[in-house]
mmCIF file of C-alpha atoms in Angstrom:
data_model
loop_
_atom_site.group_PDB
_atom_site.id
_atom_site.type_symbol
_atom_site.label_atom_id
_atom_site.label_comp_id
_atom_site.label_asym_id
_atom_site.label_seq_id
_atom_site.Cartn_x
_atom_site.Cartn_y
_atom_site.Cartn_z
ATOM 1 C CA UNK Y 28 -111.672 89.692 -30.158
ATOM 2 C CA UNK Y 29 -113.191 92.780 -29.664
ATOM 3 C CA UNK Y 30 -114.731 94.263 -26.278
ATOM 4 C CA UNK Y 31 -118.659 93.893 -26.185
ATOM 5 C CA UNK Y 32 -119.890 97.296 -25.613
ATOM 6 C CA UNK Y 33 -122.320 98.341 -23.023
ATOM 7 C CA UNK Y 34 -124.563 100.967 -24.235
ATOM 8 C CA UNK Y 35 -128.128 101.342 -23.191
ATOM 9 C CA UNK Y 36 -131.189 103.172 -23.817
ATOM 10 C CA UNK Y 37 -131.241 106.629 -22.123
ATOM 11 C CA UNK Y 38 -127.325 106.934 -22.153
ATOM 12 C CA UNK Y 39 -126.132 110.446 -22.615
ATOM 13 C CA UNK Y 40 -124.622 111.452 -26.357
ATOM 14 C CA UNK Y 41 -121.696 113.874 -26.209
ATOM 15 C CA UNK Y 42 -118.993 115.480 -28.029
ATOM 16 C CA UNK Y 43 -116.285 117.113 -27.050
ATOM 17 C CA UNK Y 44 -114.593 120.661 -28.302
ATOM 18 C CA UNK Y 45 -117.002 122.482 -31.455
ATOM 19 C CA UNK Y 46 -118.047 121.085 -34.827
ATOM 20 C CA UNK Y 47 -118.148 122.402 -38.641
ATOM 21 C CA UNK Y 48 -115.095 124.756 -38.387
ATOM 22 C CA UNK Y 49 -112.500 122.355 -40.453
ATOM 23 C CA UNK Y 50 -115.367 121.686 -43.519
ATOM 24 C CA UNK Y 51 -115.536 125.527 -43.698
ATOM 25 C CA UNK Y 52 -111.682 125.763 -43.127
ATOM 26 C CA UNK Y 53 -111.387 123.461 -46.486
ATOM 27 C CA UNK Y 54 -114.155 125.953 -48.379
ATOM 28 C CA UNK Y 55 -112.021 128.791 -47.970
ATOM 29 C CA UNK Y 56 -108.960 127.481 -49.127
ATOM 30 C CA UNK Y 57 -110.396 125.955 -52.109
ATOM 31 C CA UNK Y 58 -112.207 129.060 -53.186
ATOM 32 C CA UNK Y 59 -108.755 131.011 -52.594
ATOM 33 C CA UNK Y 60 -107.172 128.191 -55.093
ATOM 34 C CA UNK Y 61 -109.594 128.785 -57.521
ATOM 35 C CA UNK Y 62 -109.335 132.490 -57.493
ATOM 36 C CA UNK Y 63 -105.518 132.495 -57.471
ATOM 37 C CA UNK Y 64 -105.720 130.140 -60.401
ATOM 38 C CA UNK Y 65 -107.823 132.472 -62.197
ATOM 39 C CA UNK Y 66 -105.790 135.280 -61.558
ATOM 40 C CA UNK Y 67 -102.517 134.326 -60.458
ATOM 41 C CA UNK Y 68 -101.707 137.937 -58.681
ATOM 42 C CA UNK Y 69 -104.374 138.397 -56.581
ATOM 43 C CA UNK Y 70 -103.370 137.993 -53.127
ATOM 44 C CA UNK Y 71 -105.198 135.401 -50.856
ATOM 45 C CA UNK Y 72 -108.471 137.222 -48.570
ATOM 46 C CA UNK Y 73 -107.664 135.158 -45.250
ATOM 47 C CA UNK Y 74 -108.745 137.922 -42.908
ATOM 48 C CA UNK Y 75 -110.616 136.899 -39.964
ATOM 49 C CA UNK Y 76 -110.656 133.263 -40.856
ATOM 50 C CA UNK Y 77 -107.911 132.229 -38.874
ATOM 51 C CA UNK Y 78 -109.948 129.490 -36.850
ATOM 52 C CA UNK Y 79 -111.579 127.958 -39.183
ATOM 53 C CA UNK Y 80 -108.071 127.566 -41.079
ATOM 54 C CA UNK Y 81 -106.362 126.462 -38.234
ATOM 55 C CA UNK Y 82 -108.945 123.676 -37.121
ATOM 56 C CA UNK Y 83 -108.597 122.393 -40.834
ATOM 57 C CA UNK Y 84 -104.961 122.614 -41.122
ATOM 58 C CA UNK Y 85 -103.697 121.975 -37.605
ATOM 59 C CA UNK Y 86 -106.266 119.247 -36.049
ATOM 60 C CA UNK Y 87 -105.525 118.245 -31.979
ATOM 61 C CA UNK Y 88 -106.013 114.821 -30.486
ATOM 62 C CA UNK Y 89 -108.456 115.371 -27.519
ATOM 63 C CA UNK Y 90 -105.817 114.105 -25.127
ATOM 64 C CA UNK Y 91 -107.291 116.592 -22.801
ATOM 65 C CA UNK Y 92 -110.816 114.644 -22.355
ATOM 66 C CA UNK Y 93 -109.205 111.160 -21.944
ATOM 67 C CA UNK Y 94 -107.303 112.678 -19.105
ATOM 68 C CA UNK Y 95 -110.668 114.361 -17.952
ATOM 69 C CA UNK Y 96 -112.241 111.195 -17.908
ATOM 70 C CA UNK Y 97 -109.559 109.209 -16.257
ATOM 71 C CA UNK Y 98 -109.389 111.879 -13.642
ATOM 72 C CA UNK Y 99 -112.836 112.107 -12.905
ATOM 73 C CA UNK Y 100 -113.441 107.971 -13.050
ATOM 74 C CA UNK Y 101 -115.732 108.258 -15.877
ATOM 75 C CA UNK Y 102 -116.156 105.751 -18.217
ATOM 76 C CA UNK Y 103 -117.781 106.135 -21.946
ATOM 77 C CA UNK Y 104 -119.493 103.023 -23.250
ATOM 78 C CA UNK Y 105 -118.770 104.149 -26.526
ATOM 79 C CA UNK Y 106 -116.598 106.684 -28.283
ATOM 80 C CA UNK Y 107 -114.797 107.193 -31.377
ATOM 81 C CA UNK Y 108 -113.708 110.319 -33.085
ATOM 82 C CA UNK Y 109 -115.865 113.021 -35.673
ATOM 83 C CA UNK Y 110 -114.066 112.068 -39.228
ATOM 84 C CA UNK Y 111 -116.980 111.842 -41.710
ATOM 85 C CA UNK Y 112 -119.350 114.162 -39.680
ATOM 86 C CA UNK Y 113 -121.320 114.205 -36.778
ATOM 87 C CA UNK Y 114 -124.269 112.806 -38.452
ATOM 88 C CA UNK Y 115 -122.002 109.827 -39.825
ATOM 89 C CA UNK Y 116 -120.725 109.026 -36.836
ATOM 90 C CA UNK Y 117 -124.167 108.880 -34.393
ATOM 91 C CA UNK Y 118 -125.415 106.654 -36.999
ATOM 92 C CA UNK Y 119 -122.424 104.269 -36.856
ATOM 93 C CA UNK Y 120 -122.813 104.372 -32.700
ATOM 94 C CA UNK Y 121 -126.426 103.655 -33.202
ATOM 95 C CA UNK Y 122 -125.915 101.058 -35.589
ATOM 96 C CA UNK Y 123 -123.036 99.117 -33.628
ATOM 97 C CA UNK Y 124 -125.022 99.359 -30.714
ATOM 98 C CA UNK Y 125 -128.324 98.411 -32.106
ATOM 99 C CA UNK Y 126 -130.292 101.208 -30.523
ATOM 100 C CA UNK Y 127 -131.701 104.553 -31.876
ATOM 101 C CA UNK Y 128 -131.032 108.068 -30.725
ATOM 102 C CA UNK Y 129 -132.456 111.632 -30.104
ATOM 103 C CA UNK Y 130 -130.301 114.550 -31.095
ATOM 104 C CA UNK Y 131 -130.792 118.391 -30.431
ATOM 105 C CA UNK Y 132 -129.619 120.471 -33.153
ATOM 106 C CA UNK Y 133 -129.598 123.718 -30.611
ATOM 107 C CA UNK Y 134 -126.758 121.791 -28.481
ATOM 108 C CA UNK Y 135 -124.529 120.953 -31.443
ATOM 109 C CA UNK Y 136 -121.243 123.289 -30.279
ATOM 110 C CA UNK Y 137 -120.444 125.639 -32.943
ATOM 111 C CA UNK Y 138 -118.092 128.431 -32.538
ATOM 112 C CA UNK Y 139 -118.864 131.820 -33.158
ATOM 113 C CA UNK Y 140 -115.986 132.087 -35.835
ATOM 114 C CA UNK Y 141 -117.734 129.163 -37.668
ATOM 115 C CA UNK Y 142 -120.797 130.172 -37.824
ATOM 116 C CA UNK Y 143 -120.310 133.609 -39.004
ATOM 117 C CA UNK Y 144 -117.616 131.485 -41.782
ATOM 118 C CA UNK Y 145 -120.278 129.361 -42.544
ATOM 119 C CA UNK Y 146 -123.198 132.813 -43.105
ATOM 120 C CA UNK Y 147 -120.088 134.407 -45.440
ATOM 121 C CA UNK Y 148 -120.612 131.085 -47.524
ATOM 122 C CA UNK Y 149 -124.251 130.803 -47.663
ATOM 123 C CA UNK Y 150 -124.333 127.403 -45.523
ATOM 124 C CA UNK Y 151 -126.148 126.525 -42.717
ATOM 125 C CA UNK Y 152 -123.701 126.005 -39.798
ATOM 126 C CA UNK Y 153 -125.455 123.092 -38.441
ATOM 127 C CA UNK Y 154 -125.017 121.418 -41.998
ATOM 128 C CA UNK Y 155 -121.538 121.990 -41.545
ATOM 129 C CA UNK Y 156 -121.367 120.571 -38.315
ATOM 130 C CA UNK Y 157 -123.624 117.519 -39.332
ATOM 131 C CA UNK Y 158 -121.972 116.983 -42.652
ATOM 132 C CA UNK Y 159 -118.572 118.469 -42.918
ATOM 133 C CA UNK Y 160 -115.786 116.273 -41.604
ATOM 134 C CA UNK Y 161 -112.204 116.218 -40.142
ATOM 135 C CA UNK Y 162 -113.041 117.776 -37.192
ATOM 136 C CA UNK Y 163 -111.752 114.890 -34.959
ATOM 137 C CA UNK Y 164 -113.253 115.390 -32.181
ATOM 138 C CA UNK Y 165 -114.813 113.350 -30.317
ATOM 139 C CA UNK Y 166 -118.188 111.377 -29.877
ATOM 140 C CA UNK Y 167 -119.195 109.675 -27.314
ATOM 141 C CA UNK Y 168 -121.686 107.904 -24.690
ATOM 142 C CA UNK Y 169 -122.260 107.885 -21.085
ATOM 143 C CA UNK Y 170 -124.302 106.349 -18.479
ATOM 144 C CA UNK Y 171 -126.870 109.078 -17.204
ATOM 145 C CA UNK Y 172 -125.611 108.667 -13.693
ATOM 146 C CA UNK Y 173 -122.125 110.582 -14.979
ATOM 147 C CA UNK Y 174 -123.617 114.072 -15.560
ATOM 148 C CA UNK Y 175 -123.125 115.080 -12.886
ATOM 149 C CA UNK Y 176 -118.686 114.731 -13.322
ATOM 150 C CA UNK Y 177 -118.962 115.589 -17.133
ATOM 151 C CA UNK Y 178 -120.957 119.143 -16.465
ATOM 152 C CA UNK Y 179 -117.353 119.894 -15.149
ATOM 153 C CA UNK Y 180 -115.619 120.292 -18.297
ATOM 154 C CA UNK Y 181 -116.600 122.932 -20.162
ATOM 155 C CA UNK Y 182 -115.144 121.223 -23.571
ATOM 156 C CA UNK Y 183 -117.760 118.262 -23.298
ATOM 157 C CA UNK Y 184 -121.783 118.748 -24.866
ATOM 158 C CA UNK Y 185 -124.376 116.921 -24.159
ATOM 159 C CA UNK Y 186 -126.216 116.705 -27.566
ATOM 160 C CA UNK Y 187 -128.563 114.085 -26.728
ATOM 161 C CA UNK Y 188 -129.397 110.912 -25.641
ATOM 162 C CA UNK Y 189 -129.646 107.375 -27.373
ATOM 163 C CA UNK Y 190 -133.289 105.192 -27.285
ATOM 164 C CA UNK Y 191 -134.444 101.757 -28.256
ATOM 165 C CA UNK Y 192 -133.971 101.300 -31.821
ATOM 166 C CA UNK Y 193 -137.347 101.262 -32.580
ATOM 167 C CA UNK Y 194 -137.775 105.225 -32.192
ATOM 168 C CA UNK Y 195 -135.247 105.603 -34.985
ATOM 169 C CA UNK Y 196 -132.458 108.225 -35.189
ATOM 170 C CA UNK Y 197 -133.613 112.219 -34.872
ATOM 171 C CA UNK Y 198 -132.710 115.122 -34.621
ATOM 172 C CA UNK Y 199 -134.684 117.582 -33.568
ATOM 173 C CA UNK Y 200 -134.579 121.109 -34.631
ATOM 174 C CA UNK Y 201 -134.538 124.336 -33.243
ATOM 175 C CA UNK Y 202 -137.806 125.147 -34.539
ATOM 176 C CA UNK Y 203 -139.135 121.673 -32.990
ATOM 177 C CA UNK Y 204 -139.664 119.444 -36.083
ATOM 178 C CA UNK Y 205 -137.981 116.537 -36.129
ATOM 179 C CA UNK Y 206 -136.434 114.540 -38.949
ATOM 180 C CA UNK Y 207 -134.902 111.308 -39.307
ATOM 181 C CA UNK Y 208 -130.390 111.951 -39.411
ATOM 182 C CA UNK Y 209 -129.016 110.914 -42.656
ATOM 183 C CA UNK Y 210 -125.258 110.411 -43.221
ATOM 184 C CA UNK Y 211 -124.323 112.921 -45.589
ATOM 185 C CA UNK Y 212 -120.142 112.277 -44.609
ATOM 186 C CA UNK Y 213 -117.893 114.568 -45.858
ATOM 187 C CA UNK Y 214 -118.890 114.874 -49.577
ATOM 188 C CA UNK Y 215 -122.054 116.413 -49.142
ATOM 189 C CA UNK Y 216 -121.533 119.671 -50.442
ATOM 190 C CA UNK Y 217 -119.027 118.847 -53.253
ATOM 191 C CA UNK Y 218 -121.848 119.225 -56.044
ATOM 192 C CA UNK Y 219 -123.180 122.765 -54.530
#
């Protein structure tokens, strides 16, 4: 039998390490395919894209943050780890846990080499980050009253914050609109 969780309204949603970098990790390779396909002696153009190739090809298990957490006697009421997107996975927390959410697109972690990967591409790295997949990090909840220990790691964000289920799941933007999150998972920008 499975532990009942113990989320609640106004806990704290966080991630740990930086999003998007693997999905953009996987575009390069597969455009370098294609073009060495096409013409079998060109040689690959990995310059400069060694993160985003490495977070792809060489994924870490955040050992590091369970440690952090049993250190600093902090305990998530929910967590599992970023697979099918960020966007995916909030949805399954708020789903399992039957309440809603609130999510800040201008604290989603993205790394500088991502998002430059993700402007040589044409994509918008918070799509990435939302969408793209195999990041495996992770994503979890908090009571409010731990803030205070988690602002000491410097690999955890606080992206947001979950709410009854009745004010649905958003995200809001940078510019300040707000839209419903829709799981998009790790296909969504096979047909672009």
């Amino acid at each position: 039998m499975r532990k009942k969780e113990h989320r609640q309204e106004g806990d704290l949603l966080c991630c740990s390490g930086d999003l998007g970098a693997s999905y953009l990790g996987l575009i390069l390779l597969e455009r370098e395919k294609k073009i060495f396909l096409e013409n079998p002696g060109v040689k690959a153009d990995l310059e400069g894209e060694k993160y985003v190739i490495g977070r792809l090809l060489k994924p870490e298990a955040r050992k590091d943050i369970i440690e952090f957490f049993q250190k600093s006697n902090i305990q998530p009421t929910s967590m599992m780890d970023i697979s099918d997107g960020l966007s995916s996975e909030i949805l399954h927390i708020c789903r399992q846990s039957e309440l809603g959410c609130v999510l800040y697109e201008d604290k989603i972690p993205i790394a500088e080499d991502t998002r430059m990967a993700a402007y040589k591409f044409e994509l918008d790295p918070t799509a990435c980050a939302l969408s793209g997949g195999e990041d495996y990090e992770l994503l979890f909840t908090i009571p409010q009253e731990e803030y205070d220990k988690l602002v000491l790691n410097e690999q955890i964000s606080v992206i947001g914050y979950m709410t009854g289920p009745e004010e649905g799941k958003k995200i809001i933007t940078k510019g300040g609109n707000t839209f419903d999150i829709t799981a998009q998972g790790w296909n969504a920008f096979a047909s672009k």
